[in-house]
CSV table of C-alpha atoms in Angstrom, one decimal:
chain,number,residue,atom,x,y,z
T,106,MET,CA,0.0,0.0,0.0
T,107,ASN,CA,1.3,3.5,-0.9
T,108,GLU,CA,2.9,5.2,2.2
T,109,SER,CA,1.2,8.5,1.2
T,110,ASN,CA,-2.1,6.9,1.8
T,111,GLN,CA,-1.2,5.9,5.3
T,112,VAL,CA,-1.0,9.4,6.9
T,113,PHE,CA,-4.4,10.6,8.0
T,114,VAL,CA,-5.2,14.2,8.7
T,115,ASN,CA,-7.5,15.5,11.4
T,116,ARG,CA,-6.1,19.1,11.5
T,117,THR,CA,-4.3,20.9,8.7
T,118,LEU,CA,-0.6,20.8,9.2
T,119,ASN,CA,1.9,22.6,7.0
T,120,MET,CA,5.3,21.0,7.5
T,121,ARG,CA,7.1,24.0,6.1
T,122,LYS,CA,6.1,25.9,9.3
T,123,ILE,CA,7.4,23.1,11.6
T,124,LYS,CA,10.9,24.0,12.8
T,125,ALA,CA,11.5,21.2,15.3
T,126,ILE,CA,10.2,17.6,15.4
T,127,GLY,CA,10.3,15.5,18.6
T,128,PHE,CA,10.1,11.8,18.8
T,129,ASP,CA,9.0,9.3,21.5
T,130,MET,CA,11.1,6.1,21.4
T,131,ASP,CA,9.1,3.0,22.4
T,132,TYR,CA,6.6,2.0,19.8
T,133,THR,CA,7.4,5.2,17.8
T,134,LEU,CA,11.1,5.3,16.8
T,135,VAL,CA,11.5,1.7,17.9
T,136,ARG,CA,9.0,-1.0,17.0
T,137,TYR,CA,8.6,-4.0,19.2
T,138,ASN,CA,7.6,-7.5,18.5
T,139,THR,CA,4.5,-7.1,20.7
T,140,GLN,CA,3.7,-10.8,20.8
T,141,ASN,CA,7.1,-11.8,22.1
T,142,PHE,CA,7.6,-8.8,24.4
T,143,GLU,CA,4.2,-8.9,26.1
T,144,ASN,CA,4.3,-12.7,26.3
T,145,GLU,CA,7.5,-12.4,28.3
T,146,THR,CA,6.1,-9.6,30.5
T,147,HIS,CA,3.0,-11.8,31.2
T,148,LYS,CA,5.1,-14.7,32.2
T,149,VAL,CA,7.5,-12.8,34.5
T,150,LEU,CA,4.5,-10.9,36.1
T,151,ALA,CA,2.7,-14.2,36.9
T,152,GLN,CA,5.9,-15.7,38.4
T,153,LYS,CA,6.5,-12.6,40.6
T,154,LEU,CA,2.9,-12.5,41.8
T,155,ILE,CA,3.4,-16.1,43.0
T,156,ALA,CA,6.8,-15.6,44.5
T,157,GLU,CA,6.3,-12.1,46.1
T,158,LYS,CA,2.5,-11.8,46.6
T,159,GLN,CA,1.7,-15.4,47.4
T,160,TYR,CA,-0.7,-15.9,44.6
T,161,PRO,CA,-1.7,-19.5,43.8
T,162,LYS,CA,0.9,-21.4,41.8
T,163,ASP,CA,-1.8,-22.4,39.3
T,164,ILE,CA,-1.7,-18.9,37.7
T,165,SER,CA,1.7,-19.8,36.2
T,166,LYS,CA,-0.3,-22.0,33.7
T,167,LEU,CA,-2.1,-18.9,32.3
T,168,LYS,CA,-1.0,-18.2,28.7
T,169,PHE,CA,-0.7,-14.7,27.2
T,170,ASP,CA,-3.6,-14.0,24.8
T,171,PRO,CA,-3.0,-10.8,22.8
T,172,ASN,CA,-6.7,-10.6,21.9
T,173,LEU,CA,-8.0,-10.3,25.5
T,174,VAL,CA,-7.6,-6.6,25.7
T,175,ILE,CA,-7.0,-3.7,23.3
T,176,ARG,CA,-5.9,-0.2,23.8
T,177,GLY,CA,-8.7,2.3,24.6
T,178,LEU,CA,-10.5,0.1,27.1
T,179,VAL,CA,-11.4,1.3,30.6
T,180,VAL,CA,-10.9,-1.0,33.5
T,181,ASP,CA,-13.2,-0.7,36.5
T,182,THR,CA,-11.0,-2.1,39.3
T,183,GLN,CA,-13.8,-2.0,41.9
T,184,LYS,CA,-15.9,-4.4,39.9
T,185,GLY,CA,-13.2,-6.2,37.8
T,186,ASN,CA,-15.0,-5.1,34.6
T,187,PHE,CA,-13.5,-4.2,31.2
T,188,LEU,CA,-15.4,-1.5,29.3
T,189,LYS,CA,-15.4,-0.3,25.7
T,190,LEU,CA,-16.8,3.1,25.5
T,191,SER,CA,-18.1,5.3,22.7
T,192,ARG,CA,-16.8,8.8,22.1
T,193,TYR,CA,-19.5,10.0,24.5
T,194,ARG,CA,-18.3,7.6,27.2
T,195,SER,CA,-21.4,5.4,26.9
T,196,ILE,CA,-20.8,1.7,27.6
T,197,ARG,CA,-21.1,-0.4,24.5
T,198,THR,CA,-19.3,-3.6,25.4
T,199,ILE,CA,-18.5,-5.0,28.9
T,200,PHE,CA,-16.6,-8.1,30.1
T,201,LYS,CA,-16.3,-9.2,33.7
T,202,GLY,CA,-13.1,-11.3,33.5
T,203,GLN,CA,-13.4,-13.1,30.2
T,204,THR,CA,-17.2,-13.3,30.4
T,205,GLN,CA,-19.3,-10.9,28.4
T,206,ILE,CA,-22.1,-9.1,30.2
T,207,ASN,CA,-25.4,-8.8,28.3
T,208,TYR,CA,-27.3,-5.5,28.0
T,209,THR,CA,-29.8,-6.2,30.7
T,210,ASN,CA,-27.2,-7.0,33.3
T,211,ARG,CA,-25.0,-4.2,32.1
T,212,ARG,CA,-27.7,-1.7,32.9
T,213,GLU,CA,-28.1,-3.1,36.4
T,214,ILE,CA,-24.4,-2.7,37.0
T,215,TYR,CA,-24.2,0.8,35.4
T,216,PRO,CA,-27.7,2.3,35.4
T,217,ALA,CA,-26.5,5.6,33.8
T,218,ASP,CA,-24.8,3.7,31.0
T,219,TYR,CA,-22.1,6.4,31.1
T,220,ILE,CA,-18.7,6.4,32.7
T,221,ASP,CA,-17.0,9.4,34.2
T,222,PHE,CA,-13.4,8.5,34.9
T,223,GLY,CA,-10.3,10.6,35.8
T,224,LEU,CA,-8.7,12.0,38.9
T,225,ASP,CA,-11.9,11.9,40.8
T,226,HIS,CA,-12.5,8.3,40.0
T,227,PRO,CA,-9.2,6.5,40.5
T,228,HIS,CA,-10.8,3.0,40.3
T,229,PHE,CA,-11.1,3.5,36.6
T,230,SER,CA,-7.9,2.8,34.6
T,231,PHE,CA,-7.4,3.7,30.9
T,232,ILE,CA,-5.5,1.2,28.7
T,233,GLU,CA,-3.5,3.4,26.4
T,234,SER,CA,0.0,1.9,26.0
T,235,HIS,CA,1.1,-1.3,24.3
T,236,PHE,CA,3.0,-2.0,27.5
T,237,ASP,CA,-0.4,-2.1,29.3
T,238,ILE,CA,-1.6,-5.1,27.3
T,239,ALA,CA,0.2,-7.9,29.2
T,240,TYR,CA,-0.6,-6.9,32.7
T,241,THR,CA,-4.3,-6.0,32.0
T,242,SER,CA,-4.7,-9.3,30.1
T,243,LEU,CA,-3.4,-11.1,33.2
T,244,TYR,CA,-5.8,-9.1,35.4
T,245,MET,CA,-8.7,-10.2,33.2
T,246,GLN,CA,-7.6,-13.8,33.5
T,247,LEU,CA,-7.3,-13.5,37.3
T,248,ILE,CA,-10.8,-12.0,37.5
T,249,GLU,CA,-12.1,-14.9,35.5
T,250,LEU,CA,-10.5,-17.4,37.9
T,251,LYS,CA,-11.9,-15.5,40.8
T,252,ASN,CA,-15.4,-15.6,39.3
T,253,LYS,CA,-15.0,-19.4,38.9
T,254,GLY,CA,-14.2,-19.8,42.6
T,255,LEU,CA,-10.4,-19.6,42.9
T,256,TYR,CA,-9.5,-17.8,46.2
T,257,LEU,CA,-7.9,-14.5,45.3
T,258,PRO,CA,-7.9,-11.0,46.9
T,259,THR,CA,-10.5,-8.4,46.0
T,260,THR,CA,-10.6,-7.1,42.4
T,261,GLU,CA,-9.1,-3.8,43.6
T,262,GLN,CA,-6.3,-5.6,45.5
T,263,ILE,CA,-5.5,-7.8,42.5
T,264,PHE,CA,-5.1,-4.7,40.3
T,265,SER,CA,-3.0,-3.0,43.0
T,266,ASP,CA,-0.7,-6.0,43.4
T,267,ILE,CA,-0.3,-6.2,39.6
T,268,CYS,CA,0.6,-2.5,39.3
T,269,GLN,CA,3.1,-2.7,42.1
T,270,THR,CA,4.7,-5.8,40.6
T,271,VAL,CA,4.8,-4.3,37.1
T,272,GLU,CA,6.6,-1.2,38.5
T,273,ALA,CA,9.1,-3.4,40.3
T,274,ILE,CA,9.7,-5.3,37.0
T,275,HIS,CA,10.4,-2.0,35.2
T,276,THR,CA,12.6,-0.7,38.1
T,277,GLN,CA,14.6,-3.9,38.2
T,278,ASN,CA,14.8,-4.0,34.4
T,279,ASP,CA,13.7,-7.7,34.4
T,280,ILE,CA,12.3,-7.5,30.9
T,281,LYS,CA,14.7,-4.9,29.5
T,282,HIS,CA,17.6,-7.1,30.4
T,283,LYS,CA,16.0,-9.9,28.3
T,284,VAL,CA,15.6,-7.4,25.4
T,285,MET,CA,19.2,-6.3,25.6
T,286,LYS,CA,20.4,-9.9,25.7
T,287,ASP,CA,18.5,-10.9,22.6
T,288,PRO,CA,17.1,-7.8,20.8
T,289,GLY,CA,16.3,-9.7,17.6
T,290,GLN,CA,13.5,-11.6,19.5
T,291,TYR,CA,11.8,-8.4,20.7
T,292,ILE,CA,12.7,-5.5,18.4
T,293,HIS,CA,12.0,-4.8,14.7
T,294,ARG,CA,14.7,-3.0,12.7
T,295,ASN,CA,13.9,-0.8,9.7
T,296,PRO,CA,17.1,0.7,8.1
T,297,GLN,CA,15.0,3.3,6.3
T,298,ILE,CA,14.2,5.1,9.6
T,299,ALA,CA,17.8,6.3,10.0
T,300,VAL,CA,17.9,7.4,6.4
T,301,GLU,CA,14.7,9.4,6.7
T,302,LEU,CA,15.8,11.1,10.0
T,303,GLU,CA,19.0,12.3,8.2
T,304,LYS,CA,16.7,13.6,5.4
T,305,LEU,CA,14.8,15.7,7.9
T,306,ILE,CA,18.0,17.3,9.1
T,307,LYS,CA,19.0,18.0,5.5
T,308,HIS,CA,15.7,19.9,5.2
T,309,GLY,CA,16.6,22.0,8.2
T,310,LYS,CA,14.4,20.4,10.7
T,311,ARG,CA,15.7,20.4,14.3
T,312,LEU,CA,15.2,17.0,15.9
T,313,PHE,CA,14.8,16.1,19.6
T,314,LEU,CA,14.1,12.8,21.5
T,315,LEU,CA,11.7,12.8,24.4
T,316,THR,CA,11.2,9.4,26.1
T,317,ASN,CA,10.3,8.0,29.4
T,318,SER,CA,12.9,5.3,29.0
T,319,SER,CA,16.2,5.5,30.9
T,320,ILE,CA,19.4,6.6,29.1
T,321,ASP,CA,21.0,3.1,29.2
T,322,TYR,CA,18.0,1.4,27.6
T,323,THR,CA,17.5,4.2,25.1
T,324,THR,CA,21.2,4.0,24.1
T,325,PHE,CA,21.0,0.3,23.6
T,326,LEU,CA,17.9,0.3,21.5
T,327,LEU,CA,19.0,3.2,19.3
T,328,GLU,CA,22.5,1.8,18.8
T,329,TYR,CA,20.7,-1.3,17.6
T,330,THR,CA,18.0,0.2,15.4
T,331,ILE,CA,19.5,3.6,14.2
T,332,THR,CA,23.3,3.9,14.4
T,333,PRO,CA,24.2,0.9,12.0
T,334,PHE,CA,22.2,2.4,9.2
T,335,LEU,CA,23.3,6.1,9.3
T,336,LYS,CA,25.0,7.4,6.2
T,337,LYS,CA,26.1,10.9,7.3
T,338,HIS,CA,26.3,10.6,11.1
T,339,SER,CA,28.4,8.4,13.3
T,340,SER,CA,25.9,7.8,16.1
T,341,TRP,CA,22.2,8.2,16.8
T,342,MET,CA,23.1,10.9,19.3
T,343,ASP,CA,24.3,13.1,16.5
T,344,LEU,CA,20.8,13.2,15.0
T,345,PHE,CA,19.2,14.9,18.0
T,346,GLU,CA,19.8,18.4,19.1
T,347,ILE,CA,18.4,17.7,22.5
T,348,ILE,CA,17.9,14.2,24.0
T,349,ILE,CA,15.6,13.9,27.1
T,350,THR,CA,15.3,10.5,28.8
T,351,SER,CA,13.4,9.5,32.0
T,352,ALA,CA,11.0,12.3,31.0
T,353,HIS,CA,8.2,11.2,33.3
T,354,LYS,CA,5.5,11.9,30.8
T,355,PRO,CA,2.7,12.8,31.2
T,356,SER,CA,3.8,15.1,34.0
T,357,PHE,CA,6.5,16.4,31.7
T,358,PHE,CA,3.8,18.3,29.8
T,359,HIS,CA,2.1,20.1,32.8
T,360,LYS,CA,4.5,20.2,35.7
T,361,GLN,CA,7.6,22.4,36.3
T,362,LYS,CA,10.8,20.4,36.8
T,363,ASP,CA,14.5,21.1,36.3
T,364,PHE,CA,16.6,19.3,33.7
T,365,GLN,CA,19.6,17.2,34.7
T,366,GLU,CA,22.4,17.4,32.2
T,367,LEU,CA,24.1,14.1,31.6
T,368,ASP,CA,27.6,13.3,30.4
T,369,LYS,CA,27.3,11.7,26.9
T,370,LYS,CA,29.9,9.0,27.7
T,371,THR,CA,29.4,8.2,31.4
T,372,PHE,CA,25.8,9.3,31.7
T,373,GLU,CA,26.7,10.8,35.1
T,374,VAL,CA,24.8,13.9,36.2
T,375,GLN,CA,26.7,17.1,35.4
T,376,ALA,CA,24.3,19.8,36.5
T,377,SER,CA,20.7,20.6,37.3
T,378,ILE,CA,19.3,23.5,35.3
T,379,PRO,CA,15.8,25.0,34.8
T,380,VAL,CA,16.2,25.7,31.1
T,381,PRO,CA,18.8,24.1,28.8
T,382,SER,CA,20.9,26.8,27.2
T,383,LYS,CA,22.3,24.4,24.6
T,384,GLY,CA,21.7,21.0,23.0
T,385,GLY,CA,22.8,17.9,24.8
T,386,LEU,CA,21.8,14.9,26.8
T,387,TYR,CA,19.3,15.4,29.7
T,388,GLN,CA,16.8,13.6,32.0
T,389,PHE,CA,13.6,14.9,33.6
T,390,GLY,CA,12.7,18.5,32.7
T,391,CYS,CA,9.4,19.9,31.4
T,392,ALA,CA,7.8,21.0,28.2
T,393,GLU,CA,7.5,24.7,28.9
T,394,SER,CA,11.3,25.0,29.5
T,395,LEU,CA,12.0,22.9,26.5
T,396,THR,CA,10.0,25.2,24.3
T,397,GLN,CA,12.0,28.1,25.8
T,398,SER,CA,15.3,26.3,25.1
T,399,LEU,CA,14.3,25.7,21.5
T,400,GLN,CA,13.4,29.4,21.2
T,401,LEU,CA,10.4,28.5,19.0
T,402,MET,CA,6.7,29.2,19.1
T,403,GLU,CA,4.6,26.3,20.4
T,404,ASP,CA,3.0,25.7,17.0
T,405,GLU,CA,6.4,25.4,15.3
T,406,ILE,CA,7.1,22.2,17.2
T,407,LEU,CA,5.7,18.8,16.2
T,408,TYR,CA,5.8,15.8,18.6
T,409,ILE,CA,5.2,12.2,17.5
T,410,GLY,CA,4.2,9.5,20.0
T,411,ASP,CA,2.1,6.4,20.4
T,412,GLN,CA,0.1,7.0,23.6
T,413,VAL,CA,-3.1,8.8,22.9
T,414,TYR,CA,-3.5,10.4,26.3
T,415,THR,CA,0.1,10.9,27.4
T,416,ASP,CA,1.6,12.0,24.0
T,417,VAL,CA,-1.4,13.7,22.4
T,418,VAL,CA,-4.4,14.7,24.6
T,419,LEU,CA,-2.5,16.1,27.6
T,420,LEU,CA,0.2,17.6,25.4
T,421,LYS,CA,-2.3,19.4,23.3
T,422,GLN,CA,-4.3,20.7,26.3
T,423,LYS,CA,-1.3,21.9,28.3
T,424,CYS,CA,1.5,22.6,25.8
T,425,GLY,CA,0.3,23.7,22.4
T,426,TRP,CA,2.7,21.8,20.3
T,427,ARG,CA,1.4,20.1,17.1
T,428,THR,CA,0.8,16.4,17.5
T,429,ALA,CA,1.2,13.2,15.5
T,430,LEU,CA,0.0,9.8,16.7
T,431,VAL,CA,1.3,6.4,15.8
T,432,ILE,CA,-1.5,3.8,15.9
T,433,GLU,CA,0.2,0.5,14.9
T,434,GLU,CA,-3.1,-1.5,15.0
T,435,LEU,CA,-4.4,0.4,12.0
T,436,ALA,CA,-2.0,-1.5,9.6
T,437,GLU,CA,-4.0,-4.7,10.1
T,438,GLU,CA,-7.4,-3.1,10.6
T,439,ARG,CA,-7.2,-1.2,7.4
T,440,LYS,CA,-6.6,-4.4,5.5
T,441,LYS,CA,-9.6,-6.0,7.2
T,442,ILE,CA,-11.8,-3.0,6.4
T,443,GLN,CA,-10.8,-3.3,2.8
T,444,ASN,CA,-11.5,-7.0,2.7
T,445,ASN,CA,-15.0,-6.3,4.3
T,446,GLN,CA,-16.1,-3.8,1.7
T,447,GLY,CA,-18.4,-6.3,0.0
T,448,LEU,CA,-20.1,-7.1,3.4
T,449,TYR,CA,-20.4,-3.4,4.2
T,450,GLU,CA,-22.2,-2.7,0.9
T,451,ASP,CA,-24.5,-5.7,1.6
T,452,ILE,CA,-25.3,-4.3,5.0
T,453,LYS,CA,-26.1,-0.8,3.6
T,454,LYS,CA,-28.4,-2.4,0.9
T,455,LEU,CA,-30.3,-4.4,3.6
T,456,MET,CA,-30.7,-1.2,5.7
T,457,ARG,CA,-32.0,0.7,2.7
T,458,GLU,CA,-34.6,-2.1,2.3
T,459,LYS,CA,-35.5,-2.2,6.0
T,460,THR,CA,-35.8,1.6,6.8
T,461,PRO,CA,-38.9,2.3,4.6
T,462,ILE,CA,-40.6,-0.8,5.9
T,463,GLU,CA,-40.0,0.4,9.5
T,464,ASN,CA,-41.3,3.8,8.6
T,465,LYS,CA,-44.5,2.3,7.1
T,466,ILE,CA,-45.0,0.2,10.3
T,467,HIS,CA,-44.8,3.4,12.4
T,468,GLN,CA,-47.3,5.2,10.1
T,469,LEU,CA,-49.8,2.3,10.3
T,470,PHE,CA,-49.5,2.0,14.1
T,471,SER,CA,-49.9,5.8,14.5
T,472,ASP,CA,-53.0,5.8,12.3
T,473,GLN,CA,-54.6,3.0,14.4
T,474,ILE,CA,-53.7,4.8,17.7
T,475,GLU,CA,-54.8,8.2,16.5
T,476,ASN,CA,-58.1,7.0,14.9
T,477,ASN,CA,-58.9,4.2,17.4
T,478,HIS,CA,-59.1,1.2,15.1
T,479,LYS,CA,-57.1,-2.0,14.3
T,480,ASN,CA,-57.7,-2.2,10.5
T,481,HIS,CA,-53.9,-2.4,9.8
T,482,ASN,CA,-53.1,-5.3,12.0
T,483,LYS,CA,-52.7,-7.8,9.2
T,484,LYS,CA,-50.6,-5.5,7.2
T,485,ILE,CA,-48.4,-4.6,10.2
T,486,HIS,CA,-47.7,-8.2,11.1
T,487,SER,CA,-46.8,-8.9,7.4
T,488,LEU,CA,-44.3,-5.9,7.4
T,489,ILE,CA,-42.9,-7.0,10.8
T,490,ARG,CA,-42.1,-10.4,9.4
T,491,GLN,CA,-40.3,-8.7,6.5
T,492,THR,CA,-38.1,-6.7,8.9
T,493,GLU,CA,-37.4,-9.9,11.0
T,494,LYS,CA,-36.2,-11.6,7.9
T,495,LEU,CA,-34.0,-8.6,7.0
T,496,ASP,CA,-32.7,-8.5,10.6
T,497,ARG,CA,-31.6,-12.2,10.4
T,498,GLU,CA,-29.7,-11.4,7.2
T,499,LEU,CA,-28.2,-8.3,8.8
T,500,ILE,CA,-27.0,-10.1,11.9
T,501,LYS,CA,-25.3,-12.7,9.7
T,502,LYS,CA,-23.5,-10.0,7.7
T,503,ILE,CA,-22.6,-7.9,10.7
T,504,THR,CA,-21.3,-11.0,12.6
T,505,THR,CA,-19.2,-12.0,9.7
T,506,ALA,CA,-17.7,-8.6,9.3
T,507,ASN,CA,-17.0,-8.2,13.1
T,508,ALA,CA,-15.4,-11.6,13.3
T,509,SER,CA,-12.5,-10.5,11.2
T,510,PHE,CA,-11.5,-8.0,13.9
T,511,ASN,CA,-10.7,-8.7,17.6
T,512,PRO,CA,-13.0,-11.6,18.7
T,513,PHE,CA,-13.8,-9.8,22.0
T,514,TRP,CA,-13.8,-6.1,21.2
T,515,GLY,CA,-14.1,-5.7,17.4
T,516,GLU,CA,-12.4,-2.6,15.8
T,517,LEU,CA,-10.1,-0.4,17.8
T,518,MET,CA,-11.7,2.8,16.4
T,519,ARG,CA,-15.3,1.9,16.4
T,520,VAL,CA,-18.1,0.5,18.7
T,521,GLY,CA,-20.7,-0.5,16.2
T,522,ALA,CA,-21.5,2.5,14.1
T,523,GLU,CA,-20.1,5.0,16.6
T,524,GLU,CA,-16.5,6.1,17.2
T,525,SER,CA,-14.8,4.5,20.2
T,526,LEU,CA,-13.4,6.7,23.0
T,527,PHE,CA,-9.9,5.9,21.7
T,528,ALA,CA,-10.9,7.1,18.2
T,529,SER,CA,-12.5,10.3,19.5
T,530,GLN,CA,-9.3,11.2,21.5
T,531,ALA,CA,-7.2,10.6,18.5
T,532,GLU,CA,-9.5,12.7,16.3
T,533,ARG,CA,-9.8,15.6,18.6
T,534,PHE,CA,-6.2,15.9,19.7
T,535,SER,CA,-3.8,14.5,17.0
T,536,CYS,CA,-3.2,16.7,14.0
T,537,ILE,CA,-2.2,13.6,12.0
T,538,TYR,CA,-2.0,9.9,12.7
T,539,MET,CA,-0.5,6.9,11.0
T,540,PRO,CA,0.2,3.1,11.5
T,541,TYR,CA,4.0,3.5,11.6
T,542,LEU,CA,6.4,6.3,11.9
T,543,ILE,CA,7.9,5.4,8.5
T,544,ASN,CA,4.6,6.4,6.8
T,545,PHE,CA,5.3,9.9,7.9
T,546,LEU,CA,9.0,9.9,7.4
T,547,SER,CA,8.8,8.6,3.8
T,548,LEU,CA,6.9,11.7,2.7
T,549,SER,CA,8.5,15.0,2.0
T,550,PRO,CA,9.4,17.2,5.0
T,551,ARG,CA,7.6,20.0,3.1
T,552,THR,CA,4.3,18.2,2.9
T,553,TYR,CA,1.1,20.2,3.4
T,554,TYR,CA,-1.3,17.9,5.2
T,555,ARG,CA,-4.8,19.2,4.5
T,556,ALA,CA,-7.8,18.2,6.5
T,557,LYS,CA,-10.8,17.2,4.4
T,558,LYS,CA,-14.2,18.8,5.0
T,559,ARG,CA,-16.2,16.7,7.5
T,560,LEU,CA,-19.9,16.4,6.8
T,561,PHE,CA,-22.5,16.9,9.4
T,562,PRO,CA,-25.4,14.5,9.3
T,563,HIS,CA,-27.7,17.1,7.7
T,564,GLU,CA,-25.1,17.6,4.9
T,565,MET,CA,-24.8,13.9,3.9
């Protein structure tokens, strides 16, 4: 598929006006083999819960299933429920553990059919990172075991135990050491990334790296994925005017914090400064000071990341930089959407048949009610049978189309005909989005990304 067809525009973006481009590292500059990485995380997490939190040894038999959860879901840790929400935060799909809850029971659990989550509702957790997939999948499996009678702590305690253990895994670098020992198992390399980064520099773009990963891990990954393929630079560090590691996003975008300058060879702290006066290697810091350091207007800076809330929503709300979002799942989903075009046309045709029949039924019912007679009963029943037949055909077509996506949750960007919460955040706050960074890099650094006119329902 042509790379130019893989960058999607929400908000007009003229790249000639962009002076600096910032990159996240994990799942943006560096692509992971998600299956291998998350499978390893899942296994290590289960082992540590057994060894350190005294969980039943049987949980070591649980296997990682990449389909159990997707990004954009909301976890209700009080009830052990997984929710897929529409753009209006209405519940559209709900699982308790691995068991789907039907509509009637769903309304008993959440009468308002609406979820308000955030700082005031800490028992709701948003799944936004690829790194969240393994531990939330294990959480779902543990809730299922608890539902089946295995003695486990409360749903909130299970989630707390998992989060504490995941943090310890990251602090102790359990998984990262495995990646660094055998990167080929966990990391994809694309030589073209390095070539395209050098092209940006040739076009006068100032590049910076902004990642939550530590300097040692960042250095290892970029030495593996970038440095060997450079043509005009000797090291990945030479590409970036400013390198910021251990950035502590999302607080980086809305809290004041000094930068710590690091020695490029030893990585030892050299000084703590509020605003970098020159390029170099740093950790911590904040977006406001970085903007000052670059001496640019906020809208002259573009940042590219993969986490919709951390890298896009909060950044846009607090910072004012332009935003680009990498949504890796789109690569496969677009293929499936294309393959389903025939089914979608069949569904539209069936709906075109069904709608006027429904309208006729409403008219006949209204006439009987308003004029106090039952003369249309036979006709109404005949029309209802027609709609029931069409409904059976529609269900078959819709079920077949949905089955090609995630078996639990369907499409990432939709819940039925509506946009998902994840999709609405991506639409509102990312200027452009794409499946992979290379889709953006392969285009000219002078590209004018024009947003298309969006039609209101009354314009369609």
